[in-house]
Amino acid sequence: MLTREDLDVSIHPSFDNHEKVVMFTDQATGLRAIIAVHNTNLGSSLGGCRIYPYAEINDAVTDVLRLSKGMTYKSALAGLPLGGGKAVIIGNPREIKKPGFMQSFGEAVEQMGGSYITAEDVGSTEEDMIEISKATSYVAGLPETGSGEGVAGNPSPVTAYGVYCGLKACAREKYGEPNLSGRKIAIQGMGAVGYALAEYLAKDGAELWVADIHQDVLERAQQQFSSQVHIAPAAEIHKLDVDIFAPCALGAGLNDRTIPEIKAGIIGGAANNQLAERRHDAMLKEKGIVYAPDYAINSGGITSVGYEYFWRTARNPYQHELTRDTMMSHVSRIEETLGRVFTLADNKTIGTGEAADQLAEEIFKAGPSTQTSAA
Ligand code: NAD
């Protein structure tokens, strides 16, 4: 039985003034995809394509609406002239990618007329982006071709660099100075971002505790960082008596169970949607924890993908050239942006998550003119 929400997405609880929500189906390939464009005040929306076997269509709608709105906030705060959008494809990514499948999704993206640019997300890969690019030019996250001035390629190390810069802002807020040398830091998840973050922190002389559900990455870390790194059980990593807890695995890790167990004075990491619920932002503030809102500290990846898209389509929105150096310098401004988030949170006595939302809203609601100065 169809409910009113199934028929009218504008009354969906997560709708939040989306500009466009479109469902695409293709009988020939079996494609079932939803593309959501939340806001394009600052530019075309850019956001990944998630491929997931959603049990119900409503789960897919909820996910795409929530994710595309998140991209509006992330890009605005990162100083990118991009809006927020996202796509979901319903199905098991290991089973549905028959020949022509990703290309038919590319045709759907093309039909959005440039209001949405796609990229990788959970379930989609660089190879998928190559397939999509056969049907549309509105795709980012393509491999480096050798002439990409170093702005193309894997965004994860760039995300790690942004988290590293963001942790310095957290240290300044908590201890009065940004130096991370000698700080005790627990990293949850030693994947693409967590491992690269450990490299930055180890170079700075931090003492690391790391956890992962896969033993091989931990062994590799122990070999590479020797006495600077300690292995911790995955179930205990958030409880350690350290200065900084860096969640770099899954979302919703900050919740009613874990927050009372956290001893770290700072939380900042790459994982998306770290707060299980909105109210956990205030709970962290009450505990005196300096929390770097996830989308503010992990925007290195979208910045990397954005620069790659601007470079490849020869649409440079900046006064500077699009090179690896200018991109990394852009990402390093996460430190400054987080500083502004903390100041606003202190001045208004609100959680840092709420402060980040307010700053991001101010930027994207005002439109492009205010953005470059805010970046
Ligand atoms: P990844 O899959 O490479 O790494 C995640 C790691 O976490 C894996 O090694 C996994 O084994 C480990 N893990 C899973 N469950 C765990 C648990 N319970 N305890 C400890 N470790 C666990 O992913 P990634 O690209 O490094 O991204 C990490 C997080 O950052 C994700 O939430 C992702 O959405 C987010 N993020 C990534 C980027 C990027 O550029 N890659 C950008 C923005 C946000």
Coordinates of C-alpha atoms and ligand atoms in Angstrom, one line a residue:
M1 CA 0.0 0.0 0.0
L2 CA 1.4 3.4 -1.0
T3 CA 1.5 6.1 1.6
R4 CA 1.2 9.9 0.9
E5 CA 5.0 10.2 1.5
D6 CA 5.7 7.6 -1.3
L7 CA 3.7 9.8 -3.7
D8 CA 4.8 13.2 -2.6
V9 CA 8.4 13.6 -1.6
S10 CA 7.9 17.2 -0.5
I11 CA 6.1 16.0 2.7
H12 CA 8.9 13.5 3.5
P13 CA 10.4 14.3 7.0
S14 CA 13.9 14.8 5.4
F15 CA 12.7 16.8 2.4
D16 CA 14.1 20.1 3.7
N17 CA 13.5 22.3 0.6
H18 CA 15.2 20.1 -1.9
E19 CA 15.3 21.7 -5.4
K20 CA 14.9 18.4 -7.3
V21 CA 14.4 14.8 -6.5
V22 CA 14.2 12.5 -9.5
M23 CA 13.7 8.8 -9.8
F24 CA 15.2 7.1 -12.9
T25 CA 14.5 3.6 -14.0
D26 CA 15.8 1.7 -17.0
Q27 CA 14.1 -1.6 -17.9
A28 CA 16.9 -2.7 -20.2
T29 CA 19.6 -2.6 -17.5
G30 CA 17.5 -2.8 -14.4
L31 CA 18.6 0.6 -13.1
R32 CA 16.7 2.1 -10.2
A33 CA 18.3 5.3 -9.1
I34 CA 17.3 8.5 -7.3
I35 CA 19.1 11.7 -7.7
A36 CA 18.5 14.5 -5.2
V37 CA 19.7 18.1 -5.6
H38 CA 19.4 19.9 -2.3
N39 CA 20.7 23.4 -3.1
T40 CA 22.6 25.0 -6.0
N41 CA 22.9 28.6 -4.7
L42 CA 26.7 28.3 -4.9
G43 CA 26.9 26.2 -8.0
S44 CA 26.1 22.8 -9.5
S45 CA 25.6 20.1 -6.9
L46 CA 28.4 17.6 -6.5
G47 CA 28.0 14.4 -4.4
G48 CA 28.8 10.7 -4.7
C49 CA 26.7 7.9 -6.0
R50 CA 25.9 5.3 -3.3
I51 CA 25.0 1.8 -4.4
Y52 CA 23.2 -0.1 -1.7
P53 CA 20.6 -2.9 -1.5
Y54 CA 18.0 -0.8 0.3
A55 CA 15.2 -3.0 1.6
E56 CA 12.5 -0.3 1.0
I57 CA 12.3 2.5 -1.5
N58 CA 11.6 4.9 1.4
D59 CA 15.0 3.9 2.9
A60 CA 16.7 5.0 -0.3
V61 CA 14.7 8.2 -0.4
T62 CA 15.6 9.0 3.2
D63 CA 19.3 8.3 2.6
V64 CA 19.6 10.4 -0.6
L65 CA 17.8 13.4 1.0
R66 CA 19.9 13.3 4.1
L67 CA 23.1 12.8 2.2
S68 CA 22.5 15.5 -0.4
K69 CA 21.6 18.1 2.2
G70 CA 24.9 17.2 4.0
M71 CA 26.8 17.9 0.8
T72 CA 25.3 21.5 0.7
Y73 CA 26.7 22.2 4.1
K74 CA 30.0 20.5 3.5
S75 CA 30.9 22.3 0.3
A76 CA 29.7 25.7 1.6
L77 CA 31.9 25.5 4.7
A78 CA 34.8 24.2 2.6
G79 CA 34.6 27.3 0.4
L80 CA 33.8 25.4 -2.7
P81 CA 31.5 27.0 -5.4
L82 CA 29.4 23.9 -5.4
G83 CA 25.9 22.9 -4.2
G84 CA 24.7 19.8 -2.5
G85 CA 23.4 16.7 -4.3
K86 CA 23.7 12.9 -4.1
A87 CA 22.5 9.8 -5.9
V88 CA 21.6 6.4 -4.7
I89 CA 21.2 3.3 -6.8
I90 CA 19.1 0.5 -5.4
G91 CA 20.8 -2.9 -5.5
N92 CA 23.8 -4.9 -4.5
P93 CA 26.9 -3.3 -6.0
R94 CA 28.5 -6.8 -6.4
E95 CA 25.6 -8.0 -8.5
I96 CA 24.0 -5.3 -10.4
K97 CA 26.9 -3.9 -12.5
K98 CA 26.2 -5.7 -15.7
P99 CA 27.6 -4.3 -18.9
G100 CA 25.9 -1.0 -19.7
F101 CA 24.5 -0.5 -16.2
M102 CA 26.7 2.3 -15.0
Q103 CA 26.4 4.0 -18.4
S104 CA 22.6 4.0 -18.0
F105 CA 23.1 5.8 -14.7
G106 CA 25.4 8.2 -16.6
E107 CA 22.4 8.9 -19.0
A108 CA 20.3 9.7 -15.9
V109 CA 23.0 12.1 -14.7
E110 CA 23.1 13.7 -18.1
Q111 CA 19.4 14.3 -18.0
M112 CA 19.9 16.4 -14.9
G113 CA 21.4 19.0 -17.3
G114 CA 24.4 19.8 -15.1
S115 CA 22.6 20.5 -11.9
Y116 CA 24.1 17.3 -10.5
I117 CA 27.7 16.0 -10.8
T118 CA 28.3 12.5 -9.7
A119 CA 31.4 10.9 -8.0
E120 CA 32.3 7.8 -6.0
D121 CA 30.6 6.8 -2.8
V122 CA 30.0 3.6 -0.9
G123 CA 29.5 0.9 -3.5
S124 CA 30.8 2.8 -6.5
T125 CA 34.4 2.9 -7.8
E126 CA 36.7 4.7 -10.1
E127 CA 36.0 2.2 -12.8
D128 CA 32.3 3.0 -12.5
M129 CA 33.1 6.7 -13.0
I130 CA 34.9 5.8 -16.2
E131 CA 31.8 3.9 -17.4
I132 CA 29.5 6.9 -16.4
S133 CA 31.8 9.3 -18.3
K134 CA 30.9 7.5 -21.5
A135 CA 27.4 9.0 -21.2
T136 CA 28.0 12.3 -19.4
S137 CA 30.7 14.8 -18.6
Y138 CA 29.0 15.6 -15.3
V139 CA 31.2 13.2 -13.4
A140 CA 34.2 13.6 -11.1
G141 CA 36.5 11.2 -9.3
L142 CA 38.1 10.0 -12.6
P143 CA 41.6 8.6 -12.5
E144 CA 44.7 10.8 -13.0
T145 CA 45.6 10.8 -16.6
G146 CA 49.2 12.0 -16.2
S147 CA 48.4 15.6 -17.1
G148 CA 46.1 16.4 -14.1
E149 CA 48.6 18.8 -12.5
G150 CA 48.3 16.5 -9.5
V151 CA 44.7 17.5 -8.6
A152 CA 43.2 14.2 -9.8
G153 CA 43.4 10.8 -8.1
N154 CA 42.6 9.2 -4.8
P155 CA 41.0 11.8 -2.5
S156 CA 41.6 9.9 0.8
P157 CA 45.2 11.2 1.5
V158 CA 43.8 14.7 0.9
T159 CA 41.0 14.0 3.4
A160 CA 43.6 12.8 5.9
Y161 CA 45.6 16.0 5.4
G162 CA 42.5 18.1 6.1
V163 CA 41.8 16.1 9.3
Y164 CA 45.4 16.7 10.4
C165 CA 45.0 20.4 9.9
G166 CA 41.6 20.4 11.7
L167 CA 43.1 18.6 14.7
K168 CA 45.6 21.5 15.0
A169 CA 42.6 23.9 15.3
C170 CA 41.1 21.6 18.0
A171 CA 44.4 21.5 19.9
R172 CA 44.5 25.3 19.8
E173 CA 41.0 25.5 21.1
K174 CA 41.6 23.0 23.9
Y175 CA 45.2 23.7 24.9
G176 CA 45.9 27.2 23.5
E177 CA 48.4 26.0 20.9
P178 CA 48.1 23.8 17.8
N179 CA 51.2 21.7 18.2
L180 CA 50.4 17.9 18.1
S181 CA 53.9 16.8 19.0
G182 CA 53.8 14.5 22.1
R183 CA 49.9 14.4 22.1
K184 CA 48.3 11.0 22.7
I185 CA 46.0 10.2 19.8
A186 CA 43.6 7.2 19.3
I187 CA 42.7 6.4 15.7
Q188 CA 39.6 4.3 15.1
G189 CA 39.9 2.7 11.7
M190 CA 43.2 2.4 9.8
G191 CA 41.7 2.4 6.3
A192 CA 42.5 4.8 3.5
V193 CA 42.1 7.9 5.6
G194 CA 43.0 6.7 9.1
Y195 CA 46.4 5.2 7.9
A196 CA 47.4 8.4 6.0
L197 CA 46.4 10.5 9.1
A198 CA 48.6 8.3 11.2
E199 CA 51.5 9.1 8.9
Y200 CA 51.0 12.9 9.3
L201 CA 50.7 12.6 13.1
A202 CA 53.6 10.2 13.5
K203 CA 55.8 12.7 11.5
D204 CA 54.7 15.4 14.0
G205 CA 55.8 13.3 16.9
A206 CA 52.4 12.2 18.3
E207 CA 52.0 9.0 20.2
L208 CA 49.4 6.8 18.5
W209 CA 46.9 4.2 19.6
V210 CA 45.2 2.5 16.6
A211 CA 42.4 0.0 16.1
D212 CA 40.9 -1.8 13.2
I213 CA 38.9 -4.9 12.6
H214 CA 41.5 -6.1 10.1
Q215 CA 44.8 -7.3 11.6
D216 CA 46.9 -6.8 8.5
V217 CA 46.7 -3.0 8.6
L218 CA 47.6 -3.0 12.3
E219 CA 50.7 -5.1 11.7
R220 CA 51.7 -2.8 8.8
A221 CA 51.3 0.2 11.1
Q222 CA 53.4 -1.4 13.8
Q223 CA 56.1 -2.1 11.4
Q224 CA 56.1 1.4 9.9
F225 CA 55.7 3.5 13.1
S226 CA 57.4 1.0 15.5
S227 CA 57.5 2.4 19.1
Q228 CA 55.3 5.4 18.2
V229 CA 52.2 3.2 17.8
H230 CA 50.3 1.0 20.1
I231 CA 47.6 -1.5 19.0
A232 CA 44.3 -1.3 20.8
P233 CA 41.2 -3.5 20.7
A234 CA 38.5 -2.1 18.4
A235 CA 35.9 -2.2 21.2
E236 CA 38.1 -0.2 23.5
I237 CA 39.7 2.5 21.3
H238 CA 37.2 5.2 22.1
K239 CA 37.7 4.6 25.9
L240 CA 41.4 5.2 26.0
D241 CA 42.9 7.9 28.2
V242 CA 44.3 10.0 25.4
D243 CA 44.2 13.7 24.3
I244 CA 42.5 13.1 21.0
F245 CA 40.0 10.5 19.7
A246 CA 39.9 10.3 15.8
P247 CA 37.0 8.3 14.5
C248 CA 38.0 7.2 11.0
A249 CA 35.8 4.1 10.5
L250 CA 32.0 4.2 10.6
G251 CA 29.3 6.7 11.4
A252 CA 27.1 7.0 14.5
G253 CA 30.1 6.1 16.8
L254 CA 29.3 9.0 19.2
N255 CA 26.2 7.9 21.0
D256 CA 24.6 7.4 24.5
R257 CA 26.8 4.4 25.2
T258 CA 30.1 5.7 23.9
I259 CA 30.1 9.4 25.0
P260 CA 30.2 8.7 28.7
E261 CA 33.2 6.4 28.1
I262 CA 35.3 8.9 26.2
K263 CA 38.2 10.4 28.1
A264 CA 39.7 12.3 25.3
G265 CA 39.4 16.1 25.4
I266 CA 39.2 16.4 21.6
I267 CA 37.2 14.4 19.0
G268 CA 38.0 14.9 15.3
G269 CA 38.2 12.4 12.5
A270 CA 37.1 11.5 9.0
A271 CA 34.1 9.4 9.6
N272 CA 30.8 10.8 8.2
N273 CA 27.8 11.3 10.5
Q274 CA 29.6 10.6 13.7
L275 CA 26.8 11.9 16.0
A276 CA 24.2 9.2 16.4
E277 CA 21.6 11.9 17.0
R278 CA 21.6 15.7 16.9
R279 CA 21.4 16.0 20.7
H280 CA 24.8 14.3 21.1
D281 CA 26.4 17.6 20.0
A282 CA 25.2 19.2 23.2
M283 CA 26.2 16.2 25.2
L284 CA 29.8 16.6 24.0
K285 CA 29.7 20.3 24.9
E286 CA 28.5 19.5 28.4
K287 CA 31.4 17.1 28.8
G288 CA 33.8 19.9 27.8
I289 CA 34.9 17.9 24.7
V290 CA 36.1 19.9 21.7
Y291 CA 34.3 18.2 18.9
A292 CA 35.2 19.0 15.3
P293 CA 32.0 18.5 13.3
D294 CA 32.6 15.7 10.8
Y295 CA 31.6 17.5 7.6
A296 CA 33.8 20.5 8.6
I297 CA 36.9 18.5 9.2
N298 CA 36.6 15.8 6.5
S299 CA 36.0 18.1 3.5
G300 CA 39.5 17.4 2.0
G301 CA 37.9 14.7 -0.1
I302 CA 35.2 16.9 -1.7
T303 CA 37.8 19.7 -2.2
S304 CA 40.1 17.2 -4.1
V305 CA 37.2 15.9 -6.2
G306 CA 36.0 19.5 -6.8
Y307 CA 39.4 20.7 -8.0
E308 CA 39.7 17.7 -10.3
Y309 CA 36.3 18.5 -11.9
F310 CA 37.1 22.2 -12.3
W311 CA 40.5 21.3 -13.8
R312 CA 39.2 18.7 -16.2
T313 CA 36.3 20.8 -17.4
A314 CA 38.5 24.0 -17.6
R315 CA 36.1 25.9 -15.4
N316 CA 38.4 27.4 -12.8
P317 CA 36.3 29.5 -10.4
Y318 CA 39.3 30.8 -8.5
Q319 CA 41.9 33.6 -9.1
H320 CA 44.7 31.0 -8.5
E321 CA 45.8 28.1 -10.7
L322 CA 44.4 24.6 -10.1
T323 CA 47.5 22.7 -8.9
R324 CA 48.2 20.2 -6.2
D325 CA 49.8 23.0 -4.1
T326 CA 46.8 25.3 -4.3
M327 CA 44.4 22.5 -3.6
M328 CA 46.4 21.4 -0.5
S329 CA 46.6 25.0 0.6
H330 CA 42.8 25.3 0.2
V331 CA 42.4 22.2 2.3
S332 CA 44.7 23.5 5.0
R333 CA 42.1 26.3 5.6
I334 CA 40.0 23.7 7.5
E335 CA 42.2 24.8 10.5
E336 CA 40.9 28.4 10.1
T337 CA 37.3 27.4 9.4
L338 CA 37.2 25.2 12.5
G339 CA 38.6 28.1 14.5
R340 CA 35.6 30.1 13.4
V341 CA 33.2 27.3 14.3
F342 CA 34.7 27.1 17.8
T343 CA 34.5 30.8 18.3
L344 CA 30.8 30.9 17.3
A345 CA 30.0 27.9 19.6
D346 CA 31.8 29.6 22.5
N347 CA 30.1 33.0 21.9
K348 CA 26.6 31.5 21.6
T349 CA 27.1 28.7 24.1
I350 CA 26.0 26.1 21.5
G351 CA 27.4 22.8 20.4
T352 CA 30.1 23.0 17.6
G353 CA 27.8 20.9 15.3
E354 CA 25.1 23.6 15.6
A355 CA 27.7 26.3 15.1
A356 CA 29.0 24.7 11.9
D357 CA 25.4 24.4 10.6
Q358 CA 24.8 28.1 11.3
L359 CA 28.0 29.1 9.5
A360 CA 27.3 26.9 6.5
E361 CA 23.7 28.1 6.2
E362 CA 24.9 31.7 6.3
I363 CA 27.2 31.0 3.4
F364 CA 25.0 29.0 1.1
K365 CA 21.9 31.1 1.7
A366 CA 23.7 34.3 0.9
G367 CA 25.0 32.9 -2.4
P368 CA 28.4 33.0 -4.2
S369 CA 29.5 36.5 -3.2
T370 CA 30.2 35.8 0.5
Q371 CA 31.7 32.4 -0.1
T372 CA 35.2 33.1 -1.1
S373 CA 35.9 35.3 1.9
A374 CA 34.4 32.7 4.2
A375 CA 36.5 29.8 2.8
Ligands
NAD1 P1 38.1 2.6 4.5 O1 37.0 1.7 4.3 O2 39.3 2.7 3.7 O3 38.5 2.5 6.1 C1 37.7 2.3 7.1 C2 38.5 1.4 8.1 O4 37.7 1.2 9.3 C3 38.7 0.0 7.5 O5 40.1 -0.4 7.6 C4 37.9 -0.9 8.4 O6 38.4 -2.2 8.6 C5 37.9 -0.1 9.7 N1 36.7 -0.4 10.6 C6 35.5 -0.8 10.3 N2 34.7 -1.0 11.4 C7 35.6 -0.7 12.4 C8 35.4 -0.8 13.8 N3 34.3 -1.1 14.4 N4 36.5 -0.5 14.6 C9 37.7 -0.1 14.1 N5 37.9 -0.1 12.7 C10 36.8 -0.4 11.9 O7 37.3 4.1 4.5 P2 38.0 5.5 4.4 O8 38.0 5.9 3.0 O9 39.3 5.5 5.2 O10 37.0 6.4 5.2 C11 36.8 6.4 6.6 C12 35.6 7.2 7.0 O11 35.8 8.5 6.5 C13 34.3 6.7 6.4 O12 33.3 7.0 7.3 C14 34.1 7.6 5.2 O13 32.7 7.8 4.8 C15 34.7 8.9 5.7 N6 35.2 9.8 4.7 C16 36.1 9.4 3.8 C17 36.6 10.3 2.8 C18 37.7 9.8 1.9 O14 38.2 10.7 1.1 N7 38.0 8.6 1.8 C19 36.1 11.6 2.8 C20 35.2 12.0 3.7 C21 34.7 11.1 4.6

